[in-house]
Amino acid sequence: MDTFDYVIIGAGSAGCVLTNRLSEDASTRICVLEAGPRDWHPYIHLPAGFIKTFHMRSVNWAYQQEVGPWTGGRSIYAPRGKTLGGSSSINGHIYNRGQRQDFDTWAQLGNRGWGYCDVLPYFKRLERRIGEGDDTYRGREGNLTVTTMDWKDPLCEAFMAGAMSLGIPRNTDYNGAIQEGVSYAQRTIKNGLRVSAATAFLHPARQRGNVDVRTHAHATEIMFEGKRAVGVRYRRGGKNGTLHEVRAAKEVILSGGTYNSPQLLQLSGVGAPELLQSHGIAVRHALAGVGEGLQDHYAPRSVARVKNIKTINERRQGIRLIGEALKWATTRRGLLSLSPTMVYCFWHSGETTESSDLQLTFTPASYKEGVQGALEDLPGMTVTSWQQRPESRGYVRIRSSDPFTQPIIQTNYLTAELDRRVIVAGMKLARRLLKSEPLSPYYDHEDFPGPDVRTDEEFLAAATKRGTTTFHPGCTCRMGPADAPWAVVDDQLRVHGLEGLRVIDASIMPRMISANLNASTMMIADKASDLIRGKRALEAAAGI
Ligand SMILES: Cc1cc2nc3c(=O)[nH]c(=O)nc-3n(C[C@H](O)[C@H](O)[C@H](O)COP(=O)(O)OP(=O)(O)OC[C@H]3O[C@@H](n4cnc5c(N)ncnc54)[C@H](O)[C@@H]3O)c2cc1C
């Protein structure tokens, strides 16, 4: 059996950063197990390929959530990357870190070293920011290129003018001192190509010669000796593929993401005893918090029909699409270099006393049934609105002892009363934005939720009918002190009560942050790489 210092399960956003940092020491040997294939498919690298990989089962786990109490009887689709780069290879490329208070809250929950001033140096170390930004907050020398949307669209400009007409200021850098305001989105795109965690971190690390990346390698169980994790069992070639084992002399690192990390812990006998026993799994280590606490951003998409101007909907059809393909091939610019959202807006619902608690995005396009994946034929524009720090929590639990069966995903969207109030406030603001004076030359009529929707109850009913995930699940292996009943890992990301095992990915977030999760997941991994190596933490930011 092969033995490495570290075995990393999952080459996603976190796994790729970890691999890069841990392999800096030439004497360290690392094995990375990735269930999906290499990231060779062109749709991964072409920004507009997002719309294709969204449903492409060869690189996507394509999970389906359970019907929730407030999802109008619908099971909401939950895409997840299954290839090198993980979800960063199929995501919407947006770079958004979150607010100071997100991380200060993590620290207040008992996690030393995770306050904003502690984590800011790691965000900076990862990043190669090209464009505006104060170097107090932005990094210029890291592997992860971050650019600003360079497509200047009249509808986007009118939307931003509309926001300003409502008192929302223009903010040139929402990843700087203050998040609130409106601006073009910042993206992990370089020269018209996606910058995934694999292209930025994993592929350069593979050049070092001490990294063994195994694709199509689906981890089915963590192996233990007593309370110590010593290796991983995996199958190559699917459910009926060959069984292999690999040993870790130092640590097993679980970076399978918010749905799969708790699933693999549970399959390996780590979790709530009743759940494990109900599936005939022997309890290796009772840990009630595994899989519990799932949070996500739930978003209705408000749509208006557009007149007097072309939107992306018509520009991506027929002969025009061929023209766009040629443009991208020769210049790396044009429609195919765009992200699914183009303008970002952060503002207050008025329902909480917190700093901005609403995130809204604008796209001069609209999608069938309000779900990203297929553009509509008629000209349309969309404002997606969501509550940044929801209170509702759900869970991820194994459905069976078969590692190839998707786990039960119940996010319990909108079950907290506050979440329902904020989501309604977000939809009302979306309507005001779409109806603002600067957008009036282009605004034809509201398609969703529609002019008949006027009361809070009607807005809420519309939200439950058409809201979807924004693909930001987290918090299923939460970081917290040993005496917190919900905690799965400590503030060094070691699983409580076990040895040689850490969880490092979006699942360790103790509370949802006010951002898309890719940037902070990579930050978590970068900081964890110093914890693993026993290195002194980067000096906390001062005077900010
Ligand atoms: C469609 C979509 C759009 C998104 N848009 C954005 C965006 O624009 N901006 C943003 O910041 N965030 C976005 N996100 C979210 C962001 O990409 C994720 O939060 C982030 O990538 C999570 O990183 P992770 O390391 O926790 O998990 P992942 O990146 O999902 O990595 C987990 C990896 O583990 C592998 N794996 C899982 N189980 C096993 C197993 N048993 N054996 C072996 N390998 C396994 C998976 O195949 C995967 O490669 C989006 C996500 C999606 C799906």
Coordinates of C-alpha atoms and ligand atoms in Angstrom, one line a residue:
M1 CA 0.0 0.0 0.0
D2 CA 1.3 3.5 -0.8
T3 CA 2.1 5.8 2.1
F4 CA 2.2 9.6 1.9
D5 CA 2.6 12.3 4.5
Y6 CA -0.8 13.7 3.7
V7 CA -3.7 12.3 1.9
I8 CA -6.1 15.0 0.8
I9 CA -9.7 14.0 -0.1
G10 CA -11.1 16.3 -2.8
A11 CA -9.2 18.6 -5.2
G12 CA -11.7 21.5 -4.9
S13 CA -11.2 25.1 -3.9
A14 CA -9.7 24.1 -0.5
G15 CA -7.9 20.9 -1.6
C16 CA -6.0 22.7 -4.4
V17 CA -4.7 25.5 -2.1
L18 CA -3.7 23.0 0.5
T19 CA -1.8 20.9 -2.0
N20 CA 0.1 23.9 -3.2
R21 CA 1.1 25.1 0.2
L22 CA 2.0 21.7 1.7
S23 CA 4.0 20.8 -1.3
E24 CA 6.3 23.8 -0.9
D25 CA 8.4 21.6 1.3
A26 CA 10.1 19.3 -1.2
S27 CA 10.5 16.5 1.3
T28 CA 6.7 16.3 1.9
R29 CA 4.8 13.7 -0.1
I30 CA 1.1 14.4 -0.8
C31 CA -1.6 12.2 -2.4
V32 CA -4.8 14.0 -3.6
L33 CA -7.9 11.8 -4.3
E34 CA -10.4 13.4 -6.6
A35 CA -13.7 11.6 -7.5
G36 CA -14.0 13.5 -10.8
P37 CA -11.9 13.6 -13.9
R38 CA -9.1 16.0 -15.0
D39 CA -10.3 19.5 -15.7
W40 CA -9.7 19.1 -19.5
H41 CA -13.1 20.1 -20.8
P42 CA -13.1 23.4 -22.7
Y43 CA -16.4 24.5 -21.1
I44 CA -14.7 24.6 -17.7
H45 CA -12.2 27.3 -18.9
L46 CA -14.5 29.3 -21.2
P47 CA -16.3 31.7 -18.8
A48 CA -19.7 31.3 -20.5
G49 CA -19.2 27.6 -20.3
F50 CA -20.8 28.0 -16.8
I51 CA -24.2 27.5 -18.4
K52 CA -23.1 24.1 -19.8
T53 CA -21.2 22.7 -16.8
F54 CA -24.2 23.7 -14.7
H55 CA -25.8 20.4 -15.7
M56 CA -22.9 18.4 -17.0
R57 CA -22.8 15.2 -15.0
S58 CA -19.3 14.3 -16.0
V59 CA -18.0 17.2 -13.9
N60 CA -20.9 17.9 -11.6
W61 CA -22.4 15.9 -8.7
A62 CA -25.7 17.4 -9.8
Y63 CA -27.4 16.8 -6.4
Q64 CA -31.1 17.4 -5.7
Q65 CA -32.2 18.9 -2.4
E66 CA -35.1 17.7 -0.3
V67 CA -38.3 19.6 -0.5
G68 CA -38.3 22.2 2.2
P69 CA -41.1 23.7 4.3
W70 CA -40.8 27.0 2.3
T71 CA -39.9 25.9 -1.2
G72 CA -43.4 25.5 -2.5
G73 CA -43.2 21.8 -2.8
R74 CA -40.1 22.0 -5.0
S75 CA -36.8 20.1 -4.7
I76 CA -34.1 22.6 -5.5
Y77 CA -31.2 21.6 -7.7
A78 CA -27.7 21.7 -6.1
P79 CA -24.8 21.6 -8.5
R80 CA -21.3 20.9 -7.1
G81 CA -18.0 20.6 -9.0
K82 CA -16.6 17.1 -9.6
T83 CA -13.3 17.6 -11.3
L84 CA -9.9 19.2 -10.5
G85 CA -10.8 22.6 -9.0
G86 CA -14.1 21.2 -7.6
S87 CA -16.8 23.9 -7.6
S88 CA -14.3 26.6 -8.5
S89 CA -14.2 24.9 -11.9
I90 CA -17.9 25.3 -12.5
N91 CA -18.8 28.4 -10.5
G92 CA -19.8 31.9 -11.5
H93 CA -16.2 33.2 -11.1
I94 CA -17.3 36.0 -8.7
Y95 CA -14.7 37.1 -6.2
N96 CA -16.3 38.3 -3.0
R97 CA -14.8 38.0 0.5
G98 CA -17.5 39.1 2.8
Q99 CA -17.6 41.7 5.6
R100 CA -15.4 42.2 8.6
Q101 CA -18.1 41.2 11.0
D102 CA -18.5 37.8 9.3
F103 CA -15.1 36.7 10.5
D104 CA -15.3 38.6 13.8
T105 CA -18.4 36.6 14.5
W106 CA -16.4 33.3 13.9
A107 CA -13.9 34.5 16.5
Q108 CA -16.6 35.5 18.9
L109 CA -17.9 31.9 18.7
G110 CA -14.7 30.8 20.3
N111 CA -12.4 30.4 17.4
R112 CA -9.0 31.9 18.1
G113 CA -7.2 33.4 15.1
W114 CA -10.2 33.7 12.8
G115 CA -11.2 37.3 13.3
Y116 CA -11.1 39.7 10.3
C117 CA -7.6 41.1 11.2
D118 CA -6.3 37.5 11.4
V119 CA -7.7 36.3 8.1
L120 CA -7.1 39.4 6.0
P121 CA -3.4 38.7 5.5
Y122 CA -4.4 35.3 4.0
F123 CA -6.9 36.7 1.6
K124 CA -4.1 39.0 0.5
R125 CA -1.5 36.3 0.2
L126 CA -3.7 34.3 -2.2
E127 CA -4.6 37.1 -4.5
R128 CA -3.1 38.8 -7.5
R129 CA -5.5 41.8 -7.8
I130 CA -5.4 43.5 -11.1
G131 CA -7.2 46.8 -10.9
E132 CA -8.6 49.2 -8.4
G133 CA -8.1 48.6 -4.7
D134 CA -6.3 49.8 -1.6
D135 CA -3.2 47.6 -0.9
T136 CA -4.1 47.7 2.8
Y137 CA -6.8 45.2 1.7
R138 CA -5.8 43.8 -1.6
G139 CA -3.0 41.4 -2.5
R140 CA -0.9 41.8 -5.7
E141 CA 1.5 38.9 -5.7
G142 CA -0.6 35.7 -5.1
N143 CA -1.6 33.0 -7.6
L144 CA -5.3 33.9 -7.8
T145 CA -5.9 36.6 -10.5
V146 CA -8.8 38.8 -9.7
T147 CA -10.0 41.3 -12.3
T148 CA -13.1 43.5 -12.6
M149 CA -15.7 43.0 -15.3
D150 CA -14.5 44.9 -18.3
W151 CA -17.7 44.8 -20.3
K152 CA -19.4 48.1 -20.1
D153 CA -23.1 47.5 -20.9
P154 CA -25.6 50.4 -21.1
L155 CA -28.1 48.3 -19.0
C156 CA -25.6 47.7 -16.3
E157 CA -24.7 51.4 -16.3
A158 CA -28.4 52.4 -16.0
F159 CA -28.9 49.9 -13.2
M160 CA -26.0 51.4 -11.3
A161 CA -27.3 54.9 -11.9
G162 CA -30.7 53.6 -10.7
A163 CA -29.1 52.3 -7.5
M164 CA -27.5 55.6 -6.9
S165 CA -30.8 57.4 -7.5
L166 CA -32.1 55.4 -4.5
G167 CA -29.2 56.5 -2.3
I168 CA -27.0 53.4 -2.8
P169 CA -23.4 54.7 -3.3
R170 CA -21.0 53.6 -6.0
N171 CA -18.3 51.5 -4.4
T172 CA -15.1 50.9 -6.4
D173 CA -14.0 48.0 -4.2
Y174 CA -16.5 45.9 -2.3
N175 CA -13.5 43.7 -1.2
G176 CA -11.9 46.8 0.4
A177 CA -12.7 48.6 3.7
I178 CA -16.5 48.6 3.2
Q179 CA -18.7 46.2 1.2
E180 CA -21.9 48.2 0.8
G181 CA -22.6 50.0 -2.5
V182 CA -23.0 49.1 -6.1
S183 CA -20.3 48.2 -8.7
Y184 CA -19.2 45.9 -11.5
A185 CA -18.4 42.4 -10.2
Q186 CA -14.9 41.3 -9.5
R187 CA -14.0 37.9 -11.1
T188 CA -11.5 35.2 -11.1
I189 CA -10.9 35.5 -14.8
K190 CA -7.6 36.2 -16.6
N191 CA -7.3 36.9 -20.3
G192 CA -10.8 35.7 -20.9
L193 CA -10.2 32.3 -19.2
R194 CA -11.5 31.0 -15.8
V195 CA -9.0 31.0 -13.0
S196 CA -10.0 28.0 -10.9
A197 CA -8.3 26.7 -7.8
A198 CA -6.8 24.0 -10.0
T199 CA -5.3 26.4 -12.6
A200 CA -4.1 28.8 -9.9
F201 CA -2.8 26.3 -7.3
L202 CA -3.0 22.7 -8.1
H203 CA -1.4 22.6 -11.6
P204 CA 1.7 24.6 -10.5
A205 CA 2.1 22.4 -7.5
R206 CA 2.1 19.3 -9.6
Q207 CA 5.3 20.5 -11.3
R208 CA 7.1 20.1 -8.0
G209 CA 7.2 16.3 -8.3
N210 CA 6.0 15.5 -4.7
V211 CA 2.3 15.5 -5.5
D212 CA 0.4 12.5 -6.7
V213 CA -3.1 13.5 -8.0
R214 CA -5.4 10.5 -8.5
T215 CA -8.6 11.4 -10.5
H216 CA -11.7 9.2 -10.7
A217 CA -10.7 8.2 -7.2
H218 CA -13.9 8.2 -5.1
A219 CA -13.1 8.0 -1.3
T220 CA -15.5 5.6 0.3
E221 CA -14.1 5.4 3.9
I222 CA -11.5 7.0 6.2
M223 CA -9.4 4.2 7.8
F224 CA -8.7 4.4 11.5
E225 CA -6.5 2.7 14.1
G226 CA -8.3 3.4 17.3
K227 CA -9.0 7.1 17.3
R228 CA -6.3 7.9 14.7
A229 CA -7.0 8.4 11.0
V230 CA -4.4 6.4 9.1
G231 CA -5.5 6.3 5.5
V232 CA -8.3 6.3 3.0
R233 CA -10.1 3.6 1.1
Y234 CA -11.3 4.6 -2.4
R235 CA -12.8 3.1 -5.5
R236 CA -11.5 3.9 -9.0
G237 CA -14.0 3.6 -11.8
G238 CA -17.3 4.1 -10.0
K239 CA -19.3 1.9 -7.7
N240 CA -18.1 -1.3 -9.2
G241 CA -14.6 -0.1 -9.7
T242 CA -11.5 -1.5 -8.0
L243 CA -10.9 -0.9 -4.3
H244 CA -7.7 0.8 -3.2
E245 CA -6.1 2.0 0.0
V246 CA -3.6 4.7 0.6
R247 CA -2.0 5.5 4.0
A248 CA -1.2 8.9 5.6
A249 CA 1.9 9.0 7.8
K250 CA 0.9 12.4 9.2
E251 CA -2.7 13.4 8.4
V252 CA -5.8 12.7 6.4
I253 CA -7.4 15.9 5.3
L254 CA -11.0 15.9 4.3
S255 CA -11.8 18.6 1.7
G256 CA -14.8 17.1 0.0
G257 CA -17.0 20.2 0.4
T258 CA -20.1 21.0 2.4
Y259 CA -22.2 18.0 1.2
N260 CA -19.6 15.3 0.8
S261 CA -17.3 15.9 3.8
P262 CA -20.0 15.2 6.4
Q263 CA -21.2 12.3 4.3
L264 CA -17.8 10.7 4.3
L265 CA -17.4 11.2 8.0
Q266 CA -20.7 9.5 8.6
L267 CA -19.9 6.6 6.3
S268 CA -16.7 6.2 8.3
G269 CA -18.5 6.0 11.6
V270 CA -18.1 9.6 12.8
G271 CA -21.4 11.3 13.5
A272 CA -24.6 11.1 15.5
P273 CA -24.9 7.5 16.8
E274 CA -28.6 7.1 16.0
L275 CA -28.1 8.1 12.4
L276 CA -25.1 5.8 11.9
Q277 CA -26.8 2.9 13.5
S278 CA -30.0 3.3 11.5
H279 CA -27.8 2.6 8.5
G280 CA -25.9 -0.3 10.1
I281 CA -22.7 1.7 10.4
A282 CA -20.6 1.0 13.5
V283 CA -20.0 4.1 15.6
R284 CA -16.3 4.9 15.6
H285 CA -16.7 8.2 17.2
A286 CA -19.9 9.9 18.4
L287 CA -20.0 13.5 17.2
A288 CA -23.5 15.0 17.0
G289 CA -22.6 18.0 15.0
V290 CA -21.5 16.2 11.8
G291 CA -23.8 17.3 9.0
E292 CA -25.9 19.6 11.1
G293 CA -26.2 23.3 10.7
L294 CA -26.3 23.6 6.9
Q295 CA -26.8 27.1 5.7
D296 CA -27.1 28.6 2.2
H297 CA -28.2 31.7 0.4
Y298 CA -31.8 31.5 -1.0
A299 CA -32.6 33.8 -3.8
P300 CA -35.6 34.7 -5.8
R301 CA -34.8 36.2 -9.2
S302 CA -36.9 39.3 -10.2
V303 CA -37.2 39.6 -13.9
A304 CA -38.3 42.5 -16.1
R305 CA -38.9 42.5 -19.9
V306 CA -36.7 44.9 -21.8
K307 CA -37.4 47.3 -24.7
N308 CA -35.2 49.5 -26.9
I309 CA -32.0 47.6 -26.4
K310 CA -30.6 44.1 -26.9
T311 CA -30.0 41.9 -23.9
I312 CA -27.7 38.8 -23.7
N313 CA -30.7 36.6 -24.4
E314 CA -30.9 37.6 -28.1
R315 CA -27.2 38.1 -28.5
R316 CA -26.5 34.5 -27.7
Q317 CA -28.7 33.1 -30.4
G318 CA -28.0 31.7 -33.9
I319 CA -25.6 33.5 -36.2
R320 CA -24.8 36.1 -33.5
L321 CA -23.4 33.3 -31.3
I322 CA -21.1 32.2 -34.0
G323 CA -19.8 35.8 -34.2
E324 CA -19.3 35.8 -30.5
A325 CA -17.4 32.5 -30.6
L326 CA -15.1 33.9 -33.2
K327 CA -14.6 37.0 -31.2
W328 CA -13.7 35.0 -28.1
A329 CA -11.3 32.7 -30.0
T330 CA -9.4 35.7 -31.5
T331 CA -9.6 38.3 -28.7
R332 CA -10.7 36.4 -25.6
R333 CA -13.4 39.1 -25.2
G334 CA -17.1 39.4 -25.9
L335 CA -20.2 37.7 -24.6
L336 CA -18.4 34.3 -24.0
S337 CA -16.0 35.9 -21.6
L338 CA -18.8 37.1 -19.3
S339 CA -19.8 35.8 -15.9
P340 CA -23.5 34.9 -15.1
T341 CA -23.8 38.1 -13.0
M342 CA -22.3 41.4 -13.9
V343 CA -23.1 44.0 -11.3
Y344 CA -23.1 43.6 -7.5
C345 CA -25.1 45.6 -5.0
F346 CA -25.0 45.4 -1.2
W347 CA -27.6 47.2 0.9
H348 CA -29.8 47.2 4.0
S349 CA -33.2 45.5 4.3
G350 CA -34.2 47.7 7.2
E351 CA -35.2 44.5 9.1
T352 CA -31.9 44.2 11.0
T353 CA -29.5 46.6 12.7
E354 CA -26.6 44.9 11.0
S355 CA -24.4 46.4 8.3
S356 CA -25.7 45.6 4.8
D357 CA -27.7 42.4 5.0
L358 CA -28.8 42.2 1.4
Q359 CA -26.8 41.1 -1.6
L360 CA -28.3 41.9 -5.1
T361 CA -26.9 41.1 -8.4
F362 CA -27.9 42.4 -11.9
T363 CA -27.6 40.7 -15.2
P364 CA -28.8 42.0 -18.6
A365 CA -30.3 38.6 -19.3
S366 CA -33.0 36.3 -18.0
Y367 CA -33.3 32.6 -17.5
K368 CA -36.1 30.1 -18.1
E369 CA -38.1 29.5 -14.9
G370 CA -35.7 31.9 -13.1
V371 CA -33.0 29.3 -12.8
Q372 CA -29.5 29.9 -14.3
G373 CA -29.0 27.3 -17.0
A374 CA -31.1 28.2 -20.0
L375 CA -31.5 31.8 -21.3
E376 CA -35.0 33.0 -22.3
D377 CA -35.7 34.0 -25.9
L378 CA -37.3 37.3 -25.1
P379 CA -35.2 40.3 -24.0
G380 CA -35.0 40.4 -20.2
M381 CA -33.0 41.6 -17.2
T382 CA -32.7 40.0 -13.8
V383 CA -32.1 41.2 -10.2
T384 CA -31.3 38.4 -7.9
S385 CA -31.6 39.3 -4.2
W386 CA -30.7 37.3 -1.1
Q387 CA -30.2 37.7 2.6
Q388 CA -26.5 37.6 3.4
R389 CA -26.6 36.1 6.9
P390 CA -29.6 33.8 7.2
E391 CA -30.6 32.2 10.5
S392 CA -32.3 29.1 9.0
R393 CA -30.3 25.9 9.3
G394 CA -30.7 22.4 7.9
Y395 CA -28.6 19.3 7.6
V396 CA -26.7 16.7 5.5
R397 CA -27.3 13.1 6.5
I398 CA -26.5 9.9 4.7
R399 CA -29.4 8.3 3.0
S400 CA -27.7 4.8 3.0
S401 CA -24.4 3.2 3.8
D402 CA -23.6 3.2 0.0
P403 CA -21.0 5.9 -0.6
F404 CA -22.3 6.3 -4.2
T405 CA -25.8 7.4 -3.0
Q406 CA -26.2 11.1 -2.6
P407 CA -26.8 12.2 1.0
I408 CA -30.0 13.8 2.2
I409 CA -29.7 17.6 1.8
Q410 CA -32.3 19.6 3.7
T411 CA -31.4 23.3 3.8
N412 CA -34.6 24.4 5.5
Y413 CA -34.6 27.7 3.6
L414 CA -36.7 30.5 5.1
T415 CA -37.7 28.5 8.2
A416 CA -36.5 31.4 10.4
E417 CA -39.0 34.2 10.5
L418 CA -36.3 36.9 10.1
D419 CA -35.2 35.3 6.9
R420 CA -38.6 35.6 5.5
R421 CA -38.8 39.3 6.3
V422 CA -35.4 40.0 4.8
I423 CA -36.1 38.1 1.6
V424 CA -39.3 40.1 1.1
A425 CA -37.4 43.3 1.7
G426 CA -34.9 42.2 -0.9
M427 CA -37.6 41.6 -3.5
K428 CA -39.2 45.0 -2.8
L429 CA -35.8 46.6 -3.3
A430 CA -35.3 44.6 -6.5
R431 CA -38.5 46.0 -7.8
R432 CA -37.6 49.6 -6.9
L433 CA -34.2 49.1 -8.7
L434 CA -35.8 47.8 -11.8
K435 CA -38.3 50.6 -11.9
S436 CA -35.7 53.3 -11.2
E437 CA -35.7 56.4 -13.5
P438 CA -32.4 55.6 -15.2
L439 CA -33.6 52.2 -16.3
S440 CA -37.0 53.5 -17.5
P441 CA -36.0 53.8 -21.2
Y442 CA -35.4 50.1 -21.2
Y443 CA -38.0 48.8 -18.7
D444 CA -41.0 47.3 -20.4
H445 CA -42.8 45.5 -17.6
E446 CA -42.2 43.2 -14.6
D447 CA -42.4 39.6 -15.5
F448 CA -41.6 38.1 -12.1
P449 CA -43.0 38.4 -9.4
G450 CA -45.4 40.4 -11.6
P451 CA -47.5 43.6 -11.0
D452 CA -50.2 41.7 -9.1
V453 CA -47.8 41.0 -6.3
R454 CA -48.1 43.8 -3.8
T455 CA -48.4 42.7 -0.2
D456 CA -45.6 41.1 2.0
E457 CA -47.6 37.8 1.9
E458 CA -47.7 37.9 -1.9
F459 CA -44.0 38.6 -2.2
L460 CA -43.2 35.8 0.2
A461 CA -45.5 33.4 -1.8
A462 CA -43.6 34.4 -4.9
A463 CA -40.2 33.8 -3.2
T464 CA -41.2 30.3 -2.1
K465 CA -42.5 29.6 -5.6
R466 CA -39.4 30.5 -7.6
G467 CA -36.4 31.0 -5.2
T468 CA -33.3 28.9 -5.8
T469 CA -29.9 28.4 -4.2
T470 CA -27.1 30.7 -5.0
F471 CA -24.8 27.7 -4.6
H472 CA -23.2 28.7 -1.3
P473 CA -23.8 25.8 1.1
G474 CA -21.6 25.8 4.2
C475 CA -21.5 25.0 7.9
T476 CA -22.0 21.2 8.1
C477 CA -18.7 20.5 10.0
R478 CA -18.6 23.7 12.0
M479 CA -15.5 25.1 13.7
G480 CA -16.0 25.7 17.5
P481 CA -14.8 24.8 20.9
A482 CA -15.0 21.2 22.2
D483 CA -17.8 22.0 24.6
A484 CA -20.1 23.4 21.9
P485 CA -22.6 20.6 21.0
W486 CA -22.6 21.7 17.4
A487 CA -18.8 21.8 16.8
V488 CA -17.1 19.3 14.6
V489 CA -13.6 20.7 14.3
D490 CA -11.5 22.9 16.6
D491 CA -9.9 26.2 15.6
Q492 CA -7.0 24.3 14.1
L493 CA -9.6 22.4 12.0
R494 CA -8.8 19.1 13.8
V495 CA -11.9 16.8 14.2
H496 CA -12.8 16.9 17.9
G497 CA -11.9 13.7 19.7
L498 CA -9.9 12.2 16.8
E499 CA -6.3 12.3 15.8
G500 CA -4.7 12.8 12.4
L501 CA -7.8 14.1 10.8
R502 CA -8.8 17.6 9.7
V503 CA -11.7 18.9 7.8
I504 CA -10.7 21.9 5.6
D505 CA -13.3 23.3 3.2
A506 CA -16.5 25.4 3.2
S507 CA -18.2 23.1 5.7
I508 CA -16.1 24.4 8.6
M509 CA -17.7 27.8 8.5
P510 CA -19.5 28.3 11.8
R511 CA -21.9 30.8 10.4
M512 CA -22.8 31.8 6.9
I513 CA -20.9 34.9 5.6
S514 CA -22.1 37.8 3.6
A515 CA -20.5 36.6 0.4
N516 CA -20.1 34.0 -2.2
L517 CA -17.9 31.3 -0.7
N518 CA -15.0 30.6 -3.0
A519 CA -12.7 33.3 -1.7
S520 CA -13.2 32.5 1.9
T521 CA -12.9 28.8 1.3
M522 CA -9.5 29.3 -0.2
M523 CA -8.6 31.6 2.7
I524 CA -9.5 28.9 5.1
A525 CA -7.3 26.4 3.3
D526 CA -4.4 28.8 3.1
K527 CA -4.5 29.6 6.8
A528 CA -4.9 25.9 7.6
S529 CA -1.8 25.1 5.7
D530 CA 0.2 27.2 8.2
L531 CA -1.6 25.4 11.1
I532 CA -0.8 22.0 9.7
R533 CA 2.9 22.9 9.2
G534 CA 3.1 24.5 12.7
K535 CA 4.1 27.8 11.1
R536 CA 3.6 31.0 12.8
A537 CA 0.4 32.7 11.6
L538 CA 0.8 35.7 9.3
E539 CA 0.9 38.9 11.3
A540 CA -2.6 40.2 11.9
A541 CA -3.6 43.3 10.1
A542 CA -3.3 46.4 12.3
G543 CA -4.7 49.9 12.3
I544 CA -7.7 49.1 10.1
Ligands
LIG1 C1 -22.7 26.5 -9.9 C2 -21.9 27.2 -8.8 C3 -21.7 28.6 -8.9 C4 -21.0 29.2 -7.9 N1 -20.6 30.5 -8.1 C5 -19.7 31.1 -7.2 C6 -19.2 32.4 -7.5 O1 -19.4 33.0 -8.5 N2 -18.3 32.9 -6.6 C7 -18.0 32.2 -5.4 O2 -17.2 32.8 -4.6 N3 -18.5 31.0 -5.1 C8 -19.3 30.4 -6.0 N4 -19.8 29.2 -5.8 C9 -19.4 28.5 -4.6 C10 -17.9 28.1 -4.5 O3 -17.4 27.7 -5.7 C11 -17.8 27.0 -3.4 O4 -18.3 27.4 -2.2 C12 -16.4 26.5 -3.2 O5 -15.8 26.1 -4.4 C13 -16.4 25.4 -2.2 O6 -15.1 24.9 -2.1 P1 -14.8 23.5 -1.3 O7 -13.4 23.3 -1.3 O8 -15.5 23.5 0.0 O9 -15.6 22.4 -2.2 P2 -15.5 22.0 -3.7 O10 -14.8 23.1 -4.4 O11 -16.8 21.6 -4.1 O12 -14.5 20.7 -3.7 C14 -14.8 19.5 -3.2 C15 -14.1 18.5 -4.1 O13 -14.1 17.2 -3.4 C16 -14.4 16.2 -4.4 N5 -14.9 15.1 -3.6 C17 -16.1 15.1 -2.9 N6 -16.3 13.9 -2.3 C18 -15.3 13.1 -2.7 C19 -14.9 11.8 -2.4 N7 -15.7 11.0 -1.7 N8 -13.8 11.3 -2.9 C20 -13.0 12.1 -3.7 N9 -13.3 13.3 -4.0 C21 -14.4 13.9 -3.5 C22 -15.3 16.9 -5.3 O14 -15.4 16.2 -6.5 C23 -14.7 18.3 -5.4 O15 -13.7 18.3 -6.4 C24 -20.5 28.5 -6.8 C25 -20.7 27.1 -6.7 C26 -21.4 26.5 -7.7 C27 -21.6 25.0 -7.6

